[in-house]
Short mmCIF file of N, CA, C and O in Angstrom, two decimals:
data_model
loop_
_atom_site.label_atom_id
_atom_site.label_comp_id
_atom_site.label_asym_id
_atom_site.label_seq_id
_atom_site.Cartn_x
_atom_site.Cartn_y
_atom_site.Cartn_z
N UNK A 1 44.30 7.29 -18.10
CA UNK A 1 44.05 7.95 -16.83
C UNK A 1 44.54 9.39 -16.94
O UNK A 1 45.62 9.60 -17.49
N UNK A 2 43.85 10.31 -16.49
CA UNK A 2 44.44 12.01 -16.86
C UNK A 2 43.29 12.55 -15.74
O UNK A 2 42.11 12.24 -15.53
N UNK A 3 44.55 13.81 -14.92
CA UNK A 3 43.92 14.33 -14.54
C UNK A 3 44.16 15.42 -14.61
O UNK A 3 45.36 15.69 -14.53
N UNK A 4 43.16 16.59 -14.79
CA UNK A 4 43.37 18.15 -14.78
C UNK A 4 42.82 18.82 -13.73
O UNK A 4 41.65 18.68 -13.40
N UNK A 5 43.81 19.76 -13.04
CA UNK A 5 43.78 20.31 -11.40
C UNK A 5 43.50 21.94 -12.14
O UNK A 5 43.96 22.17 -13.26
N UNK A 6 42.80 22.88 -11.45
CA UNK A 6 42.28 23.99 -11.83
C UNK A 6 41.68 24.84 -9.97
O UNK A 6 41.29 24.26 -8.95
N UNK A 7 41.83 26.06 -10.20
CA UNK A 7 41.99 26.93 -9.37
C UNK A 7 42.78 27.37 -8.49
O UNK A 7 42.52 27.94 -7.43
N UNK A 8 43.97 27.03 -9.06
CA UNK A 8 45.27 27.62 -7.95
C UNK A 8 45.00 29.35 -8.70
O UNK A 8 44.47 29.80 -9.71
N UNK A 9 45.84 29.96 -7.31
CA UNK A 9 46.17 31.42 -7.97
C UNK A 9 46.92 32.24 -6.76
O UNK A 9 47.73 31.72 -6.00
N UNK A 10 46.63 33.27 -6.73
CA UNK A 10 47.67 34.12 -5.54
C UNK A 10 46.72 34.58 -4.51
O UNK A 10 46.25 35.71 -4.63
N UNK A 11 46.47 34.01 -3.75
CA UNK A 11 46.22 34.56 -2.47
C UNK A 11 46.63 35.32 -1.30
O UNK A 11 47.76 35.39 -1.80
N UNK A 12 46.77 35.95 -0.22
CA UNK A 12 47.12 36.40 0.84
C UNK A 12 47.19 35.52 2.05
O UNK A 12 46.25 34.75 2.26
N UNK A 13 48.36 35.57 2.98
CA UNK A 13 48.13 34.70 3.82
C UNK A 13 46.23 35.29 4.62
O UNK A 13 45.60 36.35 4.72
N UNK A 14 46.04 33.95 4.96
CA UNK A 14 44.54 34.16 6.12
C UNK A 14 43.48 34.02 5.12
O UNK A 14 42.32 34.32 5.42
N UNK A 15 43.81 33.54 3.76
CA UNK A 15 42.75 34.14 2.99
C UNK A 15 41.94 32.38 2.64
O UNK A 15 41.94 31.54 3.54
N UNK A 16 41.45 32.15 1.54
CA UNK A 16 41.30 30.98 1.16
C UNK A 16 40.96 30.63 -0.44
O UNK A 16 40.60 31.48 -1.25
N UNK A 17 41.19 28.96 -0.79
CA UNK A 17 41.18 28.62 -2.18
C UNK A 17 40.04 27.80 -2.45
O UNK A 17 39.26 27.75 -1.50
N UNK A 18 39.59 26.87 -3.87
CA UNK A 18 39.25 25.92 -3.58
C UNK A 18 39.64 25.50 -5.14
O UNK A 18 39.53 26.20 -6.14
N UNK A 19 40.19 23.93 -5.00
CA UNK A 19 40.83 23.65 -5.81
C UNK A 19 40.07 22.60 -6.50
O UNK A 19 39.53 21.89 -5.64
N UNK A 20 39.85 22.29 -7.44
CA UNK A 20 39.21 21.03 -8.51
C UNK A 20 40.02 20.10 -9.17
O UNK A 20 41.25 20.19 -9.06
N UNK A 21 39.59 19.35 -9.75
CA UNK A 21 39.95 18.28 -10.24
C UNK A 21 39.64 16.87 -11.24
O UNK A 21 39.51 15.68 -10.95
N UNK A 22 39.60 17.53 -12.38
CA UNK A 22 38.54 16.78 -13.04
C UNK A 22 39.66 15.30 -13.14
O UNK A 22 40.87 15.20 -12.98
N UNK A 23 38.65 14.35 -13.47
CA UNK A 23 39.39 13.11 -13.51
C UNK A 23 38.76 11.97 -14.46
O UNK A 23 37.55 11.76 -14.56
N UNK A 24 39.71 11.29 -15.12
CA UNK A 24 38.86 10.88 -16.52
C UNK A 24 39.75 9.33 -16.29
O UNK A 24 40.49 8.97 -15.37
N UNK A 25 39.19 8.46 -17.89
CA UNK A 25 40.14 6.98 -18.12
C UNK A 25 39.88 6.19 -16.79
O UNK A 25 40.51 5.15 -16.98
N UNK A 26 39.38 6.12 -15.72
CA UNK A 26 39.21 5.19 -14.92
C UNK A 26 37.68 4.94 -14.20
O UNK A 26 36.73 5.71 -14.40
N UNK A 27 37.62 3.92 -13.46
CA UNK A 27 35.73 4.05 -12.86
C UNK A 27 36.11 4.60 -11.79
O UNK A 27 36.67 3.92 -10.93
N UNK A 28 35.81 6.39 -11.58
CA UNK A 28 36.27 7.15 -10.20
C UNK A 28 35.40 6.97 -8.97
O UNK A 28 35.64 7.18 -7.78
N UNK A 29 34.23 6.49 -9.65
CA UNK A 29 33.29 6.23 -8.23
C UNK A 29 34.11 5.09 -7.15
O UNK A 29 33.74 4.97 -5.98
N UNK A 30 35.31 4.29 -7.74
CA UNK A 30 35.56 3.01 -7.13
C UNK A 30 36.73 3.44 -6.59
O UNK A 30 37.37 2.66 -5.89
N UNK A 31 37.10 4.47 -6.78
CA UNK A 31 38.52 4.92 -6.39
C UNK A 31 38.85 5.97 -5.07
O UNK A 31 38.26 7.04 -4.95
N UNK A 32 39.90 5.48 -4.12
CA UNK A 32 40.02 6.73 -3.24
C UNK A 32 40.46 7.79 -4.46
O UNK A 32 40.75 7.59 -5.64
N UNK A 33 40.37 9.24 -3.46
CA UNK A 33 41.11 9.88 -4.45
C UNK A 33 42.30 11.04 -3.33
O UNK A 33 42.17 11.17 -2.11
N UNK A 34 43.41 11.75 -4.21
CA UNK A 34 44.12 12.46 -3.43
C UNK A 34 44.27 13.44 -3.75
O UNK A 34 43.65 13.92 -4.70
N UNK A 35 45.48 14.32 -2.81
CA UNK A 35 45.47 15.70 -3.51
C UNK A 35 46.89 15.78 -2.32
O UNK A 35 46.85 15.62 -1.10
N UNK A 36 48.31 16.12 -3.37
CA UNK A 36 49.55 16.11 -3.35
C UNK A 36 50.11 17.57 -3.46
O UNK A 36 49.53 18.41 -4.15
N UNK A 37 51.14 17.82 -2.83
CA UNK A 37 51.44 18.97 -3.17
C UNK A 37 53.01 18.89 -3.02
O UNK A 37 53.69 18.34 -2.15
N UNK A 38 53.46 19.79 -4.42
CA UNK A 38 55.52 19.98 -4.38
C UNK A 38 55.61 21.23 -4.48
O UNK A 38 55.09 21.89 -5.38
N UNK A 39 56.60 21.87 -3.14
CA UNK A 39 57.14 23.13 -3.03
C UNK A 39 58.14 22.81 -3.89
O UNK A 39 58.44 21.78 -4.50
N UNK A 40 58.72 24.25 -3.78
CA UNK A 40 59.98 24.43 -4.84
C UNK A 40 61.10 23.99 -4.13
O UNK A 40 61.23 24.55 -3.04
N UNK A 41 62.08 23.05 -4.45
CA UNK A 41 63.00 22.40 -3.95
C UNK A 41 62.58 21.12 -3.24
O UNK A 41 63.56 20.39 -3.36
N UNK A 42 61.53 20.39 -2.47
CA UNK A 42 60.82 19.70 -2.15
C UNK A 42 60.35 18.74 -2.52
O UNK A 42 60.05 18.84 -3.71
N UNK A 43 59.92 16.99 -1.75
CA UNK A 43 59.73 16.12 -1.76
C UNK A 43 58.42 16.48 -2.32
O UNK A 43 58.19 17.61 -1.87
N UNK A 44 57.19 16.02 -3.27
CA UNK A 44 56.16 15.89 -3.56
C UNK A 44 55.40 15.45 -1.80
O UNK A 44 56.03 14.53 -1.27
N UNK A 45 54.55 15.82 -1.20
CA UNK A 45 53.82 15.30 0.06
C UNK A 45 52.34 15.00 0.04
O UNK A 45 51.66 15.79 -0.63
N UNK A 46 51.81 14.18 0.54
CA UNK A 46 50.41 14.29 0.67
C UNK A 46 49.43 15.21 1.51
O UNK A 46 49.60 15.26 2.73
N UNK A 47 48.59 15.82 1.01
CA UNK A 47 48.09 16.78 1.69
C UNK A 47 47.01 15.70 2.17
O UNK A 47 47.20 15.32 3.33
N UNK A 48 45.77 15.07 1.41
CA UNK A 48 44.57 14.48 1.34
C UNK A 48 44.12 13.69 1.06
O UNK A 48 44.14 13.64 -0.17
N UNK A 49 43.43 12.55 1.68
CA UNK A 49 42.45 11.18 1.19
C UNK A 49 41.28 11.41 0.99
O UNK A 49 40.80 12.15 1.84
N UNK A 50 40.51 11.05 0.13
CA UNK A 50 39.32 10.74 0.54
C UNK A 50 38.51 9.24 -0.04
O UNK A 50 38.67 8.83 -1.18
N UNK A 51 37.85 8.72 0.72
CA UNK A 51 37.40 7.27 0.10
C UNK A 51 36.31 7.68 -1.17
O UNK A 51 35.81 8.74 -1.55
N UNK A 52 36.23 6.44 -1.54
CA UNK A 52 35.79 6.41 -2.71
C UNK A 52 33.87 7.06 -2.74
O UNK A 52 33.34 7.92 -3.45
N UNK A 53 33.38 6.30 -1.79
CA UNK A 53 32.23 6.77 -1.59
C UNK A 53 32.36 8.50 -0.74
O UNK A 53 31.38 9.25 -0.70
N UNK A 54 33.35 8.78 -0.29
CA UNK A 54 33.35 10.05 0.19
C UNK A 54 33.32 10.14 1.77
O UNK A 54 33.66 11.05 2.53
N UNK A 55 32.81 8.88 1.99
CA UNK A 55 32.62 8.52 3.90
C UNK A 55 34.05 9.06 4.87
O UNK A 55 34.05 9.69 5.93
N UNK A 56 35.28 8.48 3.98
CA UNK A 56 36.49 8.44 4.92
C UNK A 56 37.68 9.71 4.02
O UNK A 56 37.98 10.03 2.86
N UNK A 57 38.07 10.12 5.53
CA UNK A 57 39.30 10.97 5.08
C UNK A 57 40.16 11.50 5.91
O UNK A 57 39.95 12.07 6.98
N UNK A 58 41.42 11.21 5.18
CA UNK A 58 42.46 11.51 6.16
C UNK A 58 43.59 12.88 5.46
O UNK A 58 43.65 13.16 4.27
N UNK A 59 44.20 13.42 6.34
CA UNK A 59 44.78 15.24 5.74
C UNK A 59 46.23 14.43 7.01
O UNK A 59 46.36 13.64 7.95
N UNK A 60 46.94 15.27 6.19
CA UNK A 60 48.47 15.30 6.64
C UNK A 60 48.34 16.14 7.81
O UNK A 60 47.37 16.90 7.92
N UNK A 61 48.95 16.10 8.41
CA UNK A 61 48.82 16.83 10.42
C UNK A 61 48.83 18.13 10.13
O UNK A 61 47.92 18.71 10.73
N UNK A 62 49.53 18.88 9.42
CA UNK A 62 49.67 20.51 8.83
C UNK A 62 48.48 21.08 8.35
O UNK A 62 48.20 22.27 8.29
N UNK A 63 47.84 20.14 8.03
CA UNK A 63 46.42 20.18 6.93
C UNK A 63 45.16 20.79 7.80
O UNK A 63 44.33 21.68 7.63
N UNK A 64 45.56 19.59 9.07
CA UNK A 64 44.27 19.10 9.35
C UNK A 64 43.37 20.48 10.21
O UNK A 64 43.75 20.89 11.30
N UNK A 65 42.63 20.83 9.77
CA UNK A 65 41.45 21.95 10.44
C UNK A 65 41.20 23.23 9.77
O UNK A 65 40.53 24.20 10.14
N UNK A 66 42.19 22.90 8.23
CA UNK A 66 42.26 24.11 7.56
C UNK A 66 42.00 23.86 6.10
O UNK A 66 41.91 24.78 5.29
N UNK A 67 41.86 22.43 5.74
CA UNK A 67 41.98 22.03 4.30
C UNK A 67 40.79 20.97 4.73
O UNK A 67 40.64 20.36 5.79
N UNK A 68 39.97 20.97 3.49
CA UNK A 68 39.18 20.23 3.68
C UNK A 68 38.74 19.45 2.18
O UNK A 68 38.64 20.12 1.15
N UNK A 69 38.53 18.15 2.20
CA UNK A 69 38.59 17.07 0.72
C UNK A 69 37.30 17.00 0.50
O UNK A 69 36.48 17.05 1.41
N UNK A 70 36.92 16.86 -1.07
CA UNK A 70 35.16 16.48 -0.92
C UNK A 70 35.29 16.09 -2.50
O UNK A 70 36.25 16.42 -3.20
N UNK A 71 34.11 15.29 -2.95
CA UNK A 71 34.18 14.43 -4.65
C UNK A 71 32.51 14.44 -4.61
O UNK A 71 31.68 14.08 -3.77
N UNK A 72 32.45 14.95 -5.73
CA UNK A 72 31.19 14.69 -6.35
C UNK A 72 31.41 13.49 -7.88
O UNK A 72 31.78 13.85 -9.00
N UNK A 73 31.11 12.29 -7.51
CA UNK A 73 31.34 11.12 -8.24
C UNK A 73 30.49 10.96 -9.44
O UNK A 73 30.69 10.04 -10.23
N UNK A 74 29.07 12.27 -9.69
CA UNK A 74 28.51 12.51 -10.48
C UNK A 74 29.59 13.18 -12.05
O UNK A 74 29.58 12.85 -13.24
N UNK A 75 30.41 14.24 -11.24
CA UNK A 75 31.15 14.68 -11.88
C UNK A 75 32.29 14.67 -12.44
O UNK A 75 32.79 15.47 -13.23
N UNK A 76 33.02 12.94 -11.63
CA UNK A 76 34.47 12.84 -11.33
C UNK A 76 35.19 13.71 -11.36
O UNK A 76 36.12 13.95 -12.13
N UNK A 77 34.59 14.57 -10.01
CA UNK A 77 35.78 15.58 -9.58
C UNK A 77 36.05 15.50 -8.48
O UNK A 77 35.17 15.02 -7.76
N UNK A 78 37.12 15.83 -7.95
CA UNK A 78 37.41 15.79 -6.34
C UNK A 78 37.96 17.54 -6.24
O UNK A 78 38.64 18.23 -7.00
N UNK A 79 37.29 17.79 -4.93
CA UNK A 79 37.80 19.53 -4.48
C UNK A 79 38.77 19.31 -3.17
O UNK A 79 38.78 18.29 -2.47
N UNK A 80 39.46 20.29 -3.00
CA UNK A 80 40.12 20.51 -1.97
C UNK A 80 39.54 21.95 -1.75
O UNK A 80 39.49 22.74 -2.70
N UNK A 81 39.05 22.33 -0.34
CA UNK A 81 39.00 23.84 0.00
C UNK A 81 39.83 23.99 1.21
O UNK A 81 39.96 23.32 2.23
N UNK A 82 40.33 25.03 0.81
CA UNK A 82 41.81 25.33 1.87
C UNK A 82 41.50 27.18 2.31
O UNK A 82 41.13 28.15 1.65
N UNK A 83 41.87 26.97 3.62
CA UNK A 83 41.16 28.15 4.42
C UNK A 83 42.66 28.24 5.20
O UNK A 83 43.59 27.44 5.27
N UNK A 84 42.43 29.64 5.78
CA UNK A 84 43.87 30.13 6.56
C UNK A 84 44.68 29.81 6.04
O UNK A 84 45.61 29.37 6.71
N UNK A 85 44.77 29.82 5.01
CA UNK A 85 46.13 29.52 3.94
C UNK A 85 48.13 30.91 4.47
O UNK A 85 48.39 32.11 4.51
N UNK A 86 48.79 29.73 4.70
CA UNK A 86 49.60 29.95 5.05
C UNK A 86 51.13 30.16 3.86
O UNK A 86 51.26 29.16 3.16
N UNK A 87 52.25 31.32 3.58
CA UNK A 87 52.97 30.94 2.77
C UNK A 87 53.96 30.03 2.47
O UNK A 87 54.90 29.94 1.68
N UNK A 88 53.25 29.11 3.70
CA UNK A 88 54.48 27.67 3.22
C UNK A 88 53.45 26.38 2.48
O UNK A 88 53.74 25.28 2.00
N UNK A 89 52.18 27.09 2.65
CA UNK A 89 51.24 26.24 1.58
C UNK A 89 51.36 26.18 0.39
O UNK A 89 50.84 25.32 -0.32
N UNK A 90 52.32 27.43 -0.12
CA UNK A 90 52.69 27.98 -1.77
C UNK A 90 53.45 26.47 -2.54
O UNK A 90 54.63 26.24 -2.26
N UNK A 91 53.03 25.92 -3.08
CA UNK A 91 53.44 24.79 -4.32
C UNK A 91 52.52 24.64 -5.15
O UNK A 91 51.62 25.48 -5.12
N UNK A 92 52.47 23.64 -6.04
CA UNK A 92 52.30 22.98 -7.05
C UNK A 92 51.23 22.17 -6.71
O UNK A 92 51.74 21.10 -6.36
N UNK A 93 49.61 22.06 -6.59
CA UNK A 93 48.61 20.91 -6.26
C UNK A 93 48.41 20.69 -7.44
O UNK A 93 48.23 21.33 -8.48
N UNK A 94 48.55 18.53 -6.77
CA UNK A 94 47.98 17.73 -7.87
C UNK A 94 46.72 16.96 -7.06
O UNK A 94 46.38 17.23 -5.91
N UNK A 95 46.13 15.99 -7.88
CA UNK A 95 45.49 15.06 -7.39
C UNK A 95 46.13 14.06 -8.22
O UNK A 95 46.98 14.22 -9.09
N UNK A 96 45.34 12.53 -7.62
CA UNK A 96 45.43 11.50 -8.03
C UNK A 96 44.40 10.49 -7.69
O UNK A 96 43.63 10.80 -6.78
N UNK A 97 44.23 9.28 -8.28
CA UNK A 97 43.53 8.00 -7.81
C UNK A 97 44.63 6.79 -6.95
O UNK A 97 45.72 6.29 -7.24
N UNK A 98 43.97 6.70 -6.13
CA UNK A 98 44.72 6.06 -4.69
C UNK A 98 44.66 4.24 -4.59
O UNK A 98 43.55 3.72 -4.52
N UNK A 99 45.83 3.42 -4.59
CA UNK A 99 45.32 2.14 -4.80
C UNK A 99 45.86 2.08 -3.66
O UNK A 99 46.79 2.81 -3.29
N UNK A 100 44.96 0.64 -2.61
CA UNK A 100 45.07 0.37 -1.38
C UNK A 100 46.80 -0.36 -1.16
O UNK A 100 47.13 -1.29 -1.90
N UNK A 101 47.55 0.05 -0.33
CA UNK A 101 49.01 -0.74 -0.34
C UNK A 101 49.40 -0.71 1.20
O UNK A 101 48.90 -0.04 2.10
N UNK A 102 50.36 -1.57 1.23
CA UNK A 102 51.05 -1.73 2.81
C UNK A 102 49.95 -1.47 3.80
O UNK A 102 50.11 -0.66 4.71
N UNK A 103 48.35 -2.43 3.56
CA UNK A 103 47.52 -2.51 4.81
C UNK A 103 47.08 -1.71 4.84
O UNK A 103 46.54 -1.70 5.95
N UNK A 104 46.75 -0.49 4.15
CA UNK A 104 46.25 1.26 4.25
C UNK A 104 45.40 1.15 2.89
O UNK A 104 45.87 0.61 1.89
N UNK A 105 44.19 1.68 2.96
CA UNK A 105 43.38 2.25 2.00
C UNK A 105 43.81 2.80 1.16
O UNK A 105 43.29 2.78 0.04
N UNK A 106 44.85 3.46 1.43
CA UNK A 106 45.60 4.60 0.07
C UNK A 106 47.24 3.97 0.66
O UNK A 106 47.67 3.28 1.59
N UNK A 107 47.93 4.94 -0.88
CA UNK A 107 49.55 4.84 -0.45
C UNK A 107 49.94 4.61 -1.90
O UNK A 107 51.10 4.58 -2.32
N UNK A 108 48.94 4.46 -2.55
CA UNK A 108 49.92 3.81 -3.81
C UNK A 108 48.89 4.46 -5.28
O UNK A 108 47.94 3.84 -5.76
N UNK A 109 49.40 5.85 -5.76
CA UNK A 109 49.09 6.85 -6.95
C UNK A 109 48.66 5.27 -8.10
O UNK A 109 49.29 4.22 -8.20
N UNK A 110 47.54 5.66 -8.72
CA UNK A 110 47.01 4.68 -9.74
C UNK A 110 47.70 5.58 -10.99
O UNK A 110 48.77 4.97 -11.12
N UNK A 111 47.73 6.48 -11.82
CA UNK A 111 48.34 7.23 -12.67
C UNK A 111 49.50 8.26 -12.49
O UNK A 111 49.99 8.66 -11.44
N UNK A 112 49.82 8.60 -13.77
CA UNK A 112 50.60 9.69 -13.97
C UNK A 112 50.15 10.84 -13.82
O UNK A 112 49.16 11.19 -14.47
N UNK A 113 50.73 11.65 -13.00
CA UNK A 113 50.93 13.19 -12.49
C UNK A 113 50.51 13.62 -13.27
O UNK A 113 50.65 12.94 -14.29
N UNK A 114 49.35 15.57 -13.55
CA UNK A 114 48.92 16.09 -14.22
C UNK A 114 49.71 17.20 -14.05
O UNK A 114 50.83 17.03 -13.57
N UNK A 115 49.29 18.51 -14.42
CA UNK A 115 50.20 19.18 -14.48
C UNK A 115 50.21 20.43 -13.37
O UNK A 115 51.03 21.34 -13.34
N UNK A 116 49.08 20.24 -12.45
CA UNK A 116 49.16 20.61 -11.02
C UNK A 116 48.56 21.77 -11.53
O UNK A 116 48.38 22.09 -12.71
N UNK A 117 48.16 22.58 -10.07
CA UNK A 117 48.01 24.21 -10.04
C UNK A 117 48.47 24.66 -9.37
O UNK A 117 48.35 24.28 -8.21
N UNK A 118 49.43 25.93 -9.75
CA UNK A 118 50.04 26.77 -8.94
C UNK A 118 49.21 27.58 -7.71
O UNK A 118 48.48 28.56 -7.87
N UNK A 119 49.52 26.91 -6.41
CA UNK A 119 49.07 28.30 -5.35
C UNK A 119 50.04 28.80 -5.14
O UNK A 119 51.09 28.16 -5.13
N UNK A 120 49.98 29.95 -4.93
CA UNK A 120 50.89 30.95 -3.71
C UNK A 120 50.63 31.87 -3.17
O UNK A 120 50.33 32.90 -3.77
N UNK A 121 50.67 31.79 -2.16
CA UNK A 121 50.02 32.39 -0.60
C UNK A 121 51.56 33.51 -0.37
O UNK A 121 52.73 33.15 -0.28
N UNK A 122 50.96 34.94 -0.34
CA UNK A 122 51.64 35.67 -0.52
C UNK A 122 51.54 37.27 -0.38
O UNK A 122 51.16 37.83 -1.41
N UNK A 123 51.79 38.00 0.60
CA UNK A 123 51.15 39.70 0.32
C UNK A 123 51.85 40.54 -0.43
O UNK A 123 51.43 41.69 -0.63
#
């Protein structure tokens, strides 16, 4: 299972990103997928769900109206596009593949961590 995250970089606050995610070693069409993020000093958090077919998705409350999840299953990639980007958005994005746990569709990372992309939102 490996995944490689691509398009972080330095932005301005108000400005926007869009982040990728190629994803390999597993059948991704069958898989939710996510997209995690660790500030510096900071708990790793979830930013994003999205179901496997692409139908369902859920964003962390901070997220929600400014970040948006999407997978093209042709490509096993999953994007995040993030708009009004703020400088407490500045960490480390990863993704992952999501196994259903504690009654919830997602909650439980199927692999090991990649090596993220740096954003930072910043003038």
């Amino acid at each position: 299972v490996q995944f490689v995250e691509s398009g972080g970089g330095l932005v301005q606050p108000g400005g926007s990103l869009r982040l990728s995610c190629a994803a390999s070693g597993f059948t991704f069409s069958r898989c939710a997928m996510s997209w995690h993020r660790q500030a510096p000093g900071k708990e790793r958090e979830l930013v994003a769900v999205i179901s496997s077919a692409g139908g369902g998705t859920y964003y962390a409350e901070s997220m929600k109206g400014r970040f948006f999840i999407s997978r093209d299953n042709a490509k096993n990639t999953v994007y995040l596009q993030m708009n009004s980007l703020k400088p407490e958005d500045t960490a480390v994005y990863y993704c992952n593949a999501e196994i259903p746990y504690g009654g919830s569709w997602f909650g439980m990372q199927l692999g090991s961590w990649g090596q993220g992309t740096q954003v930072t939102v910043s003038s």
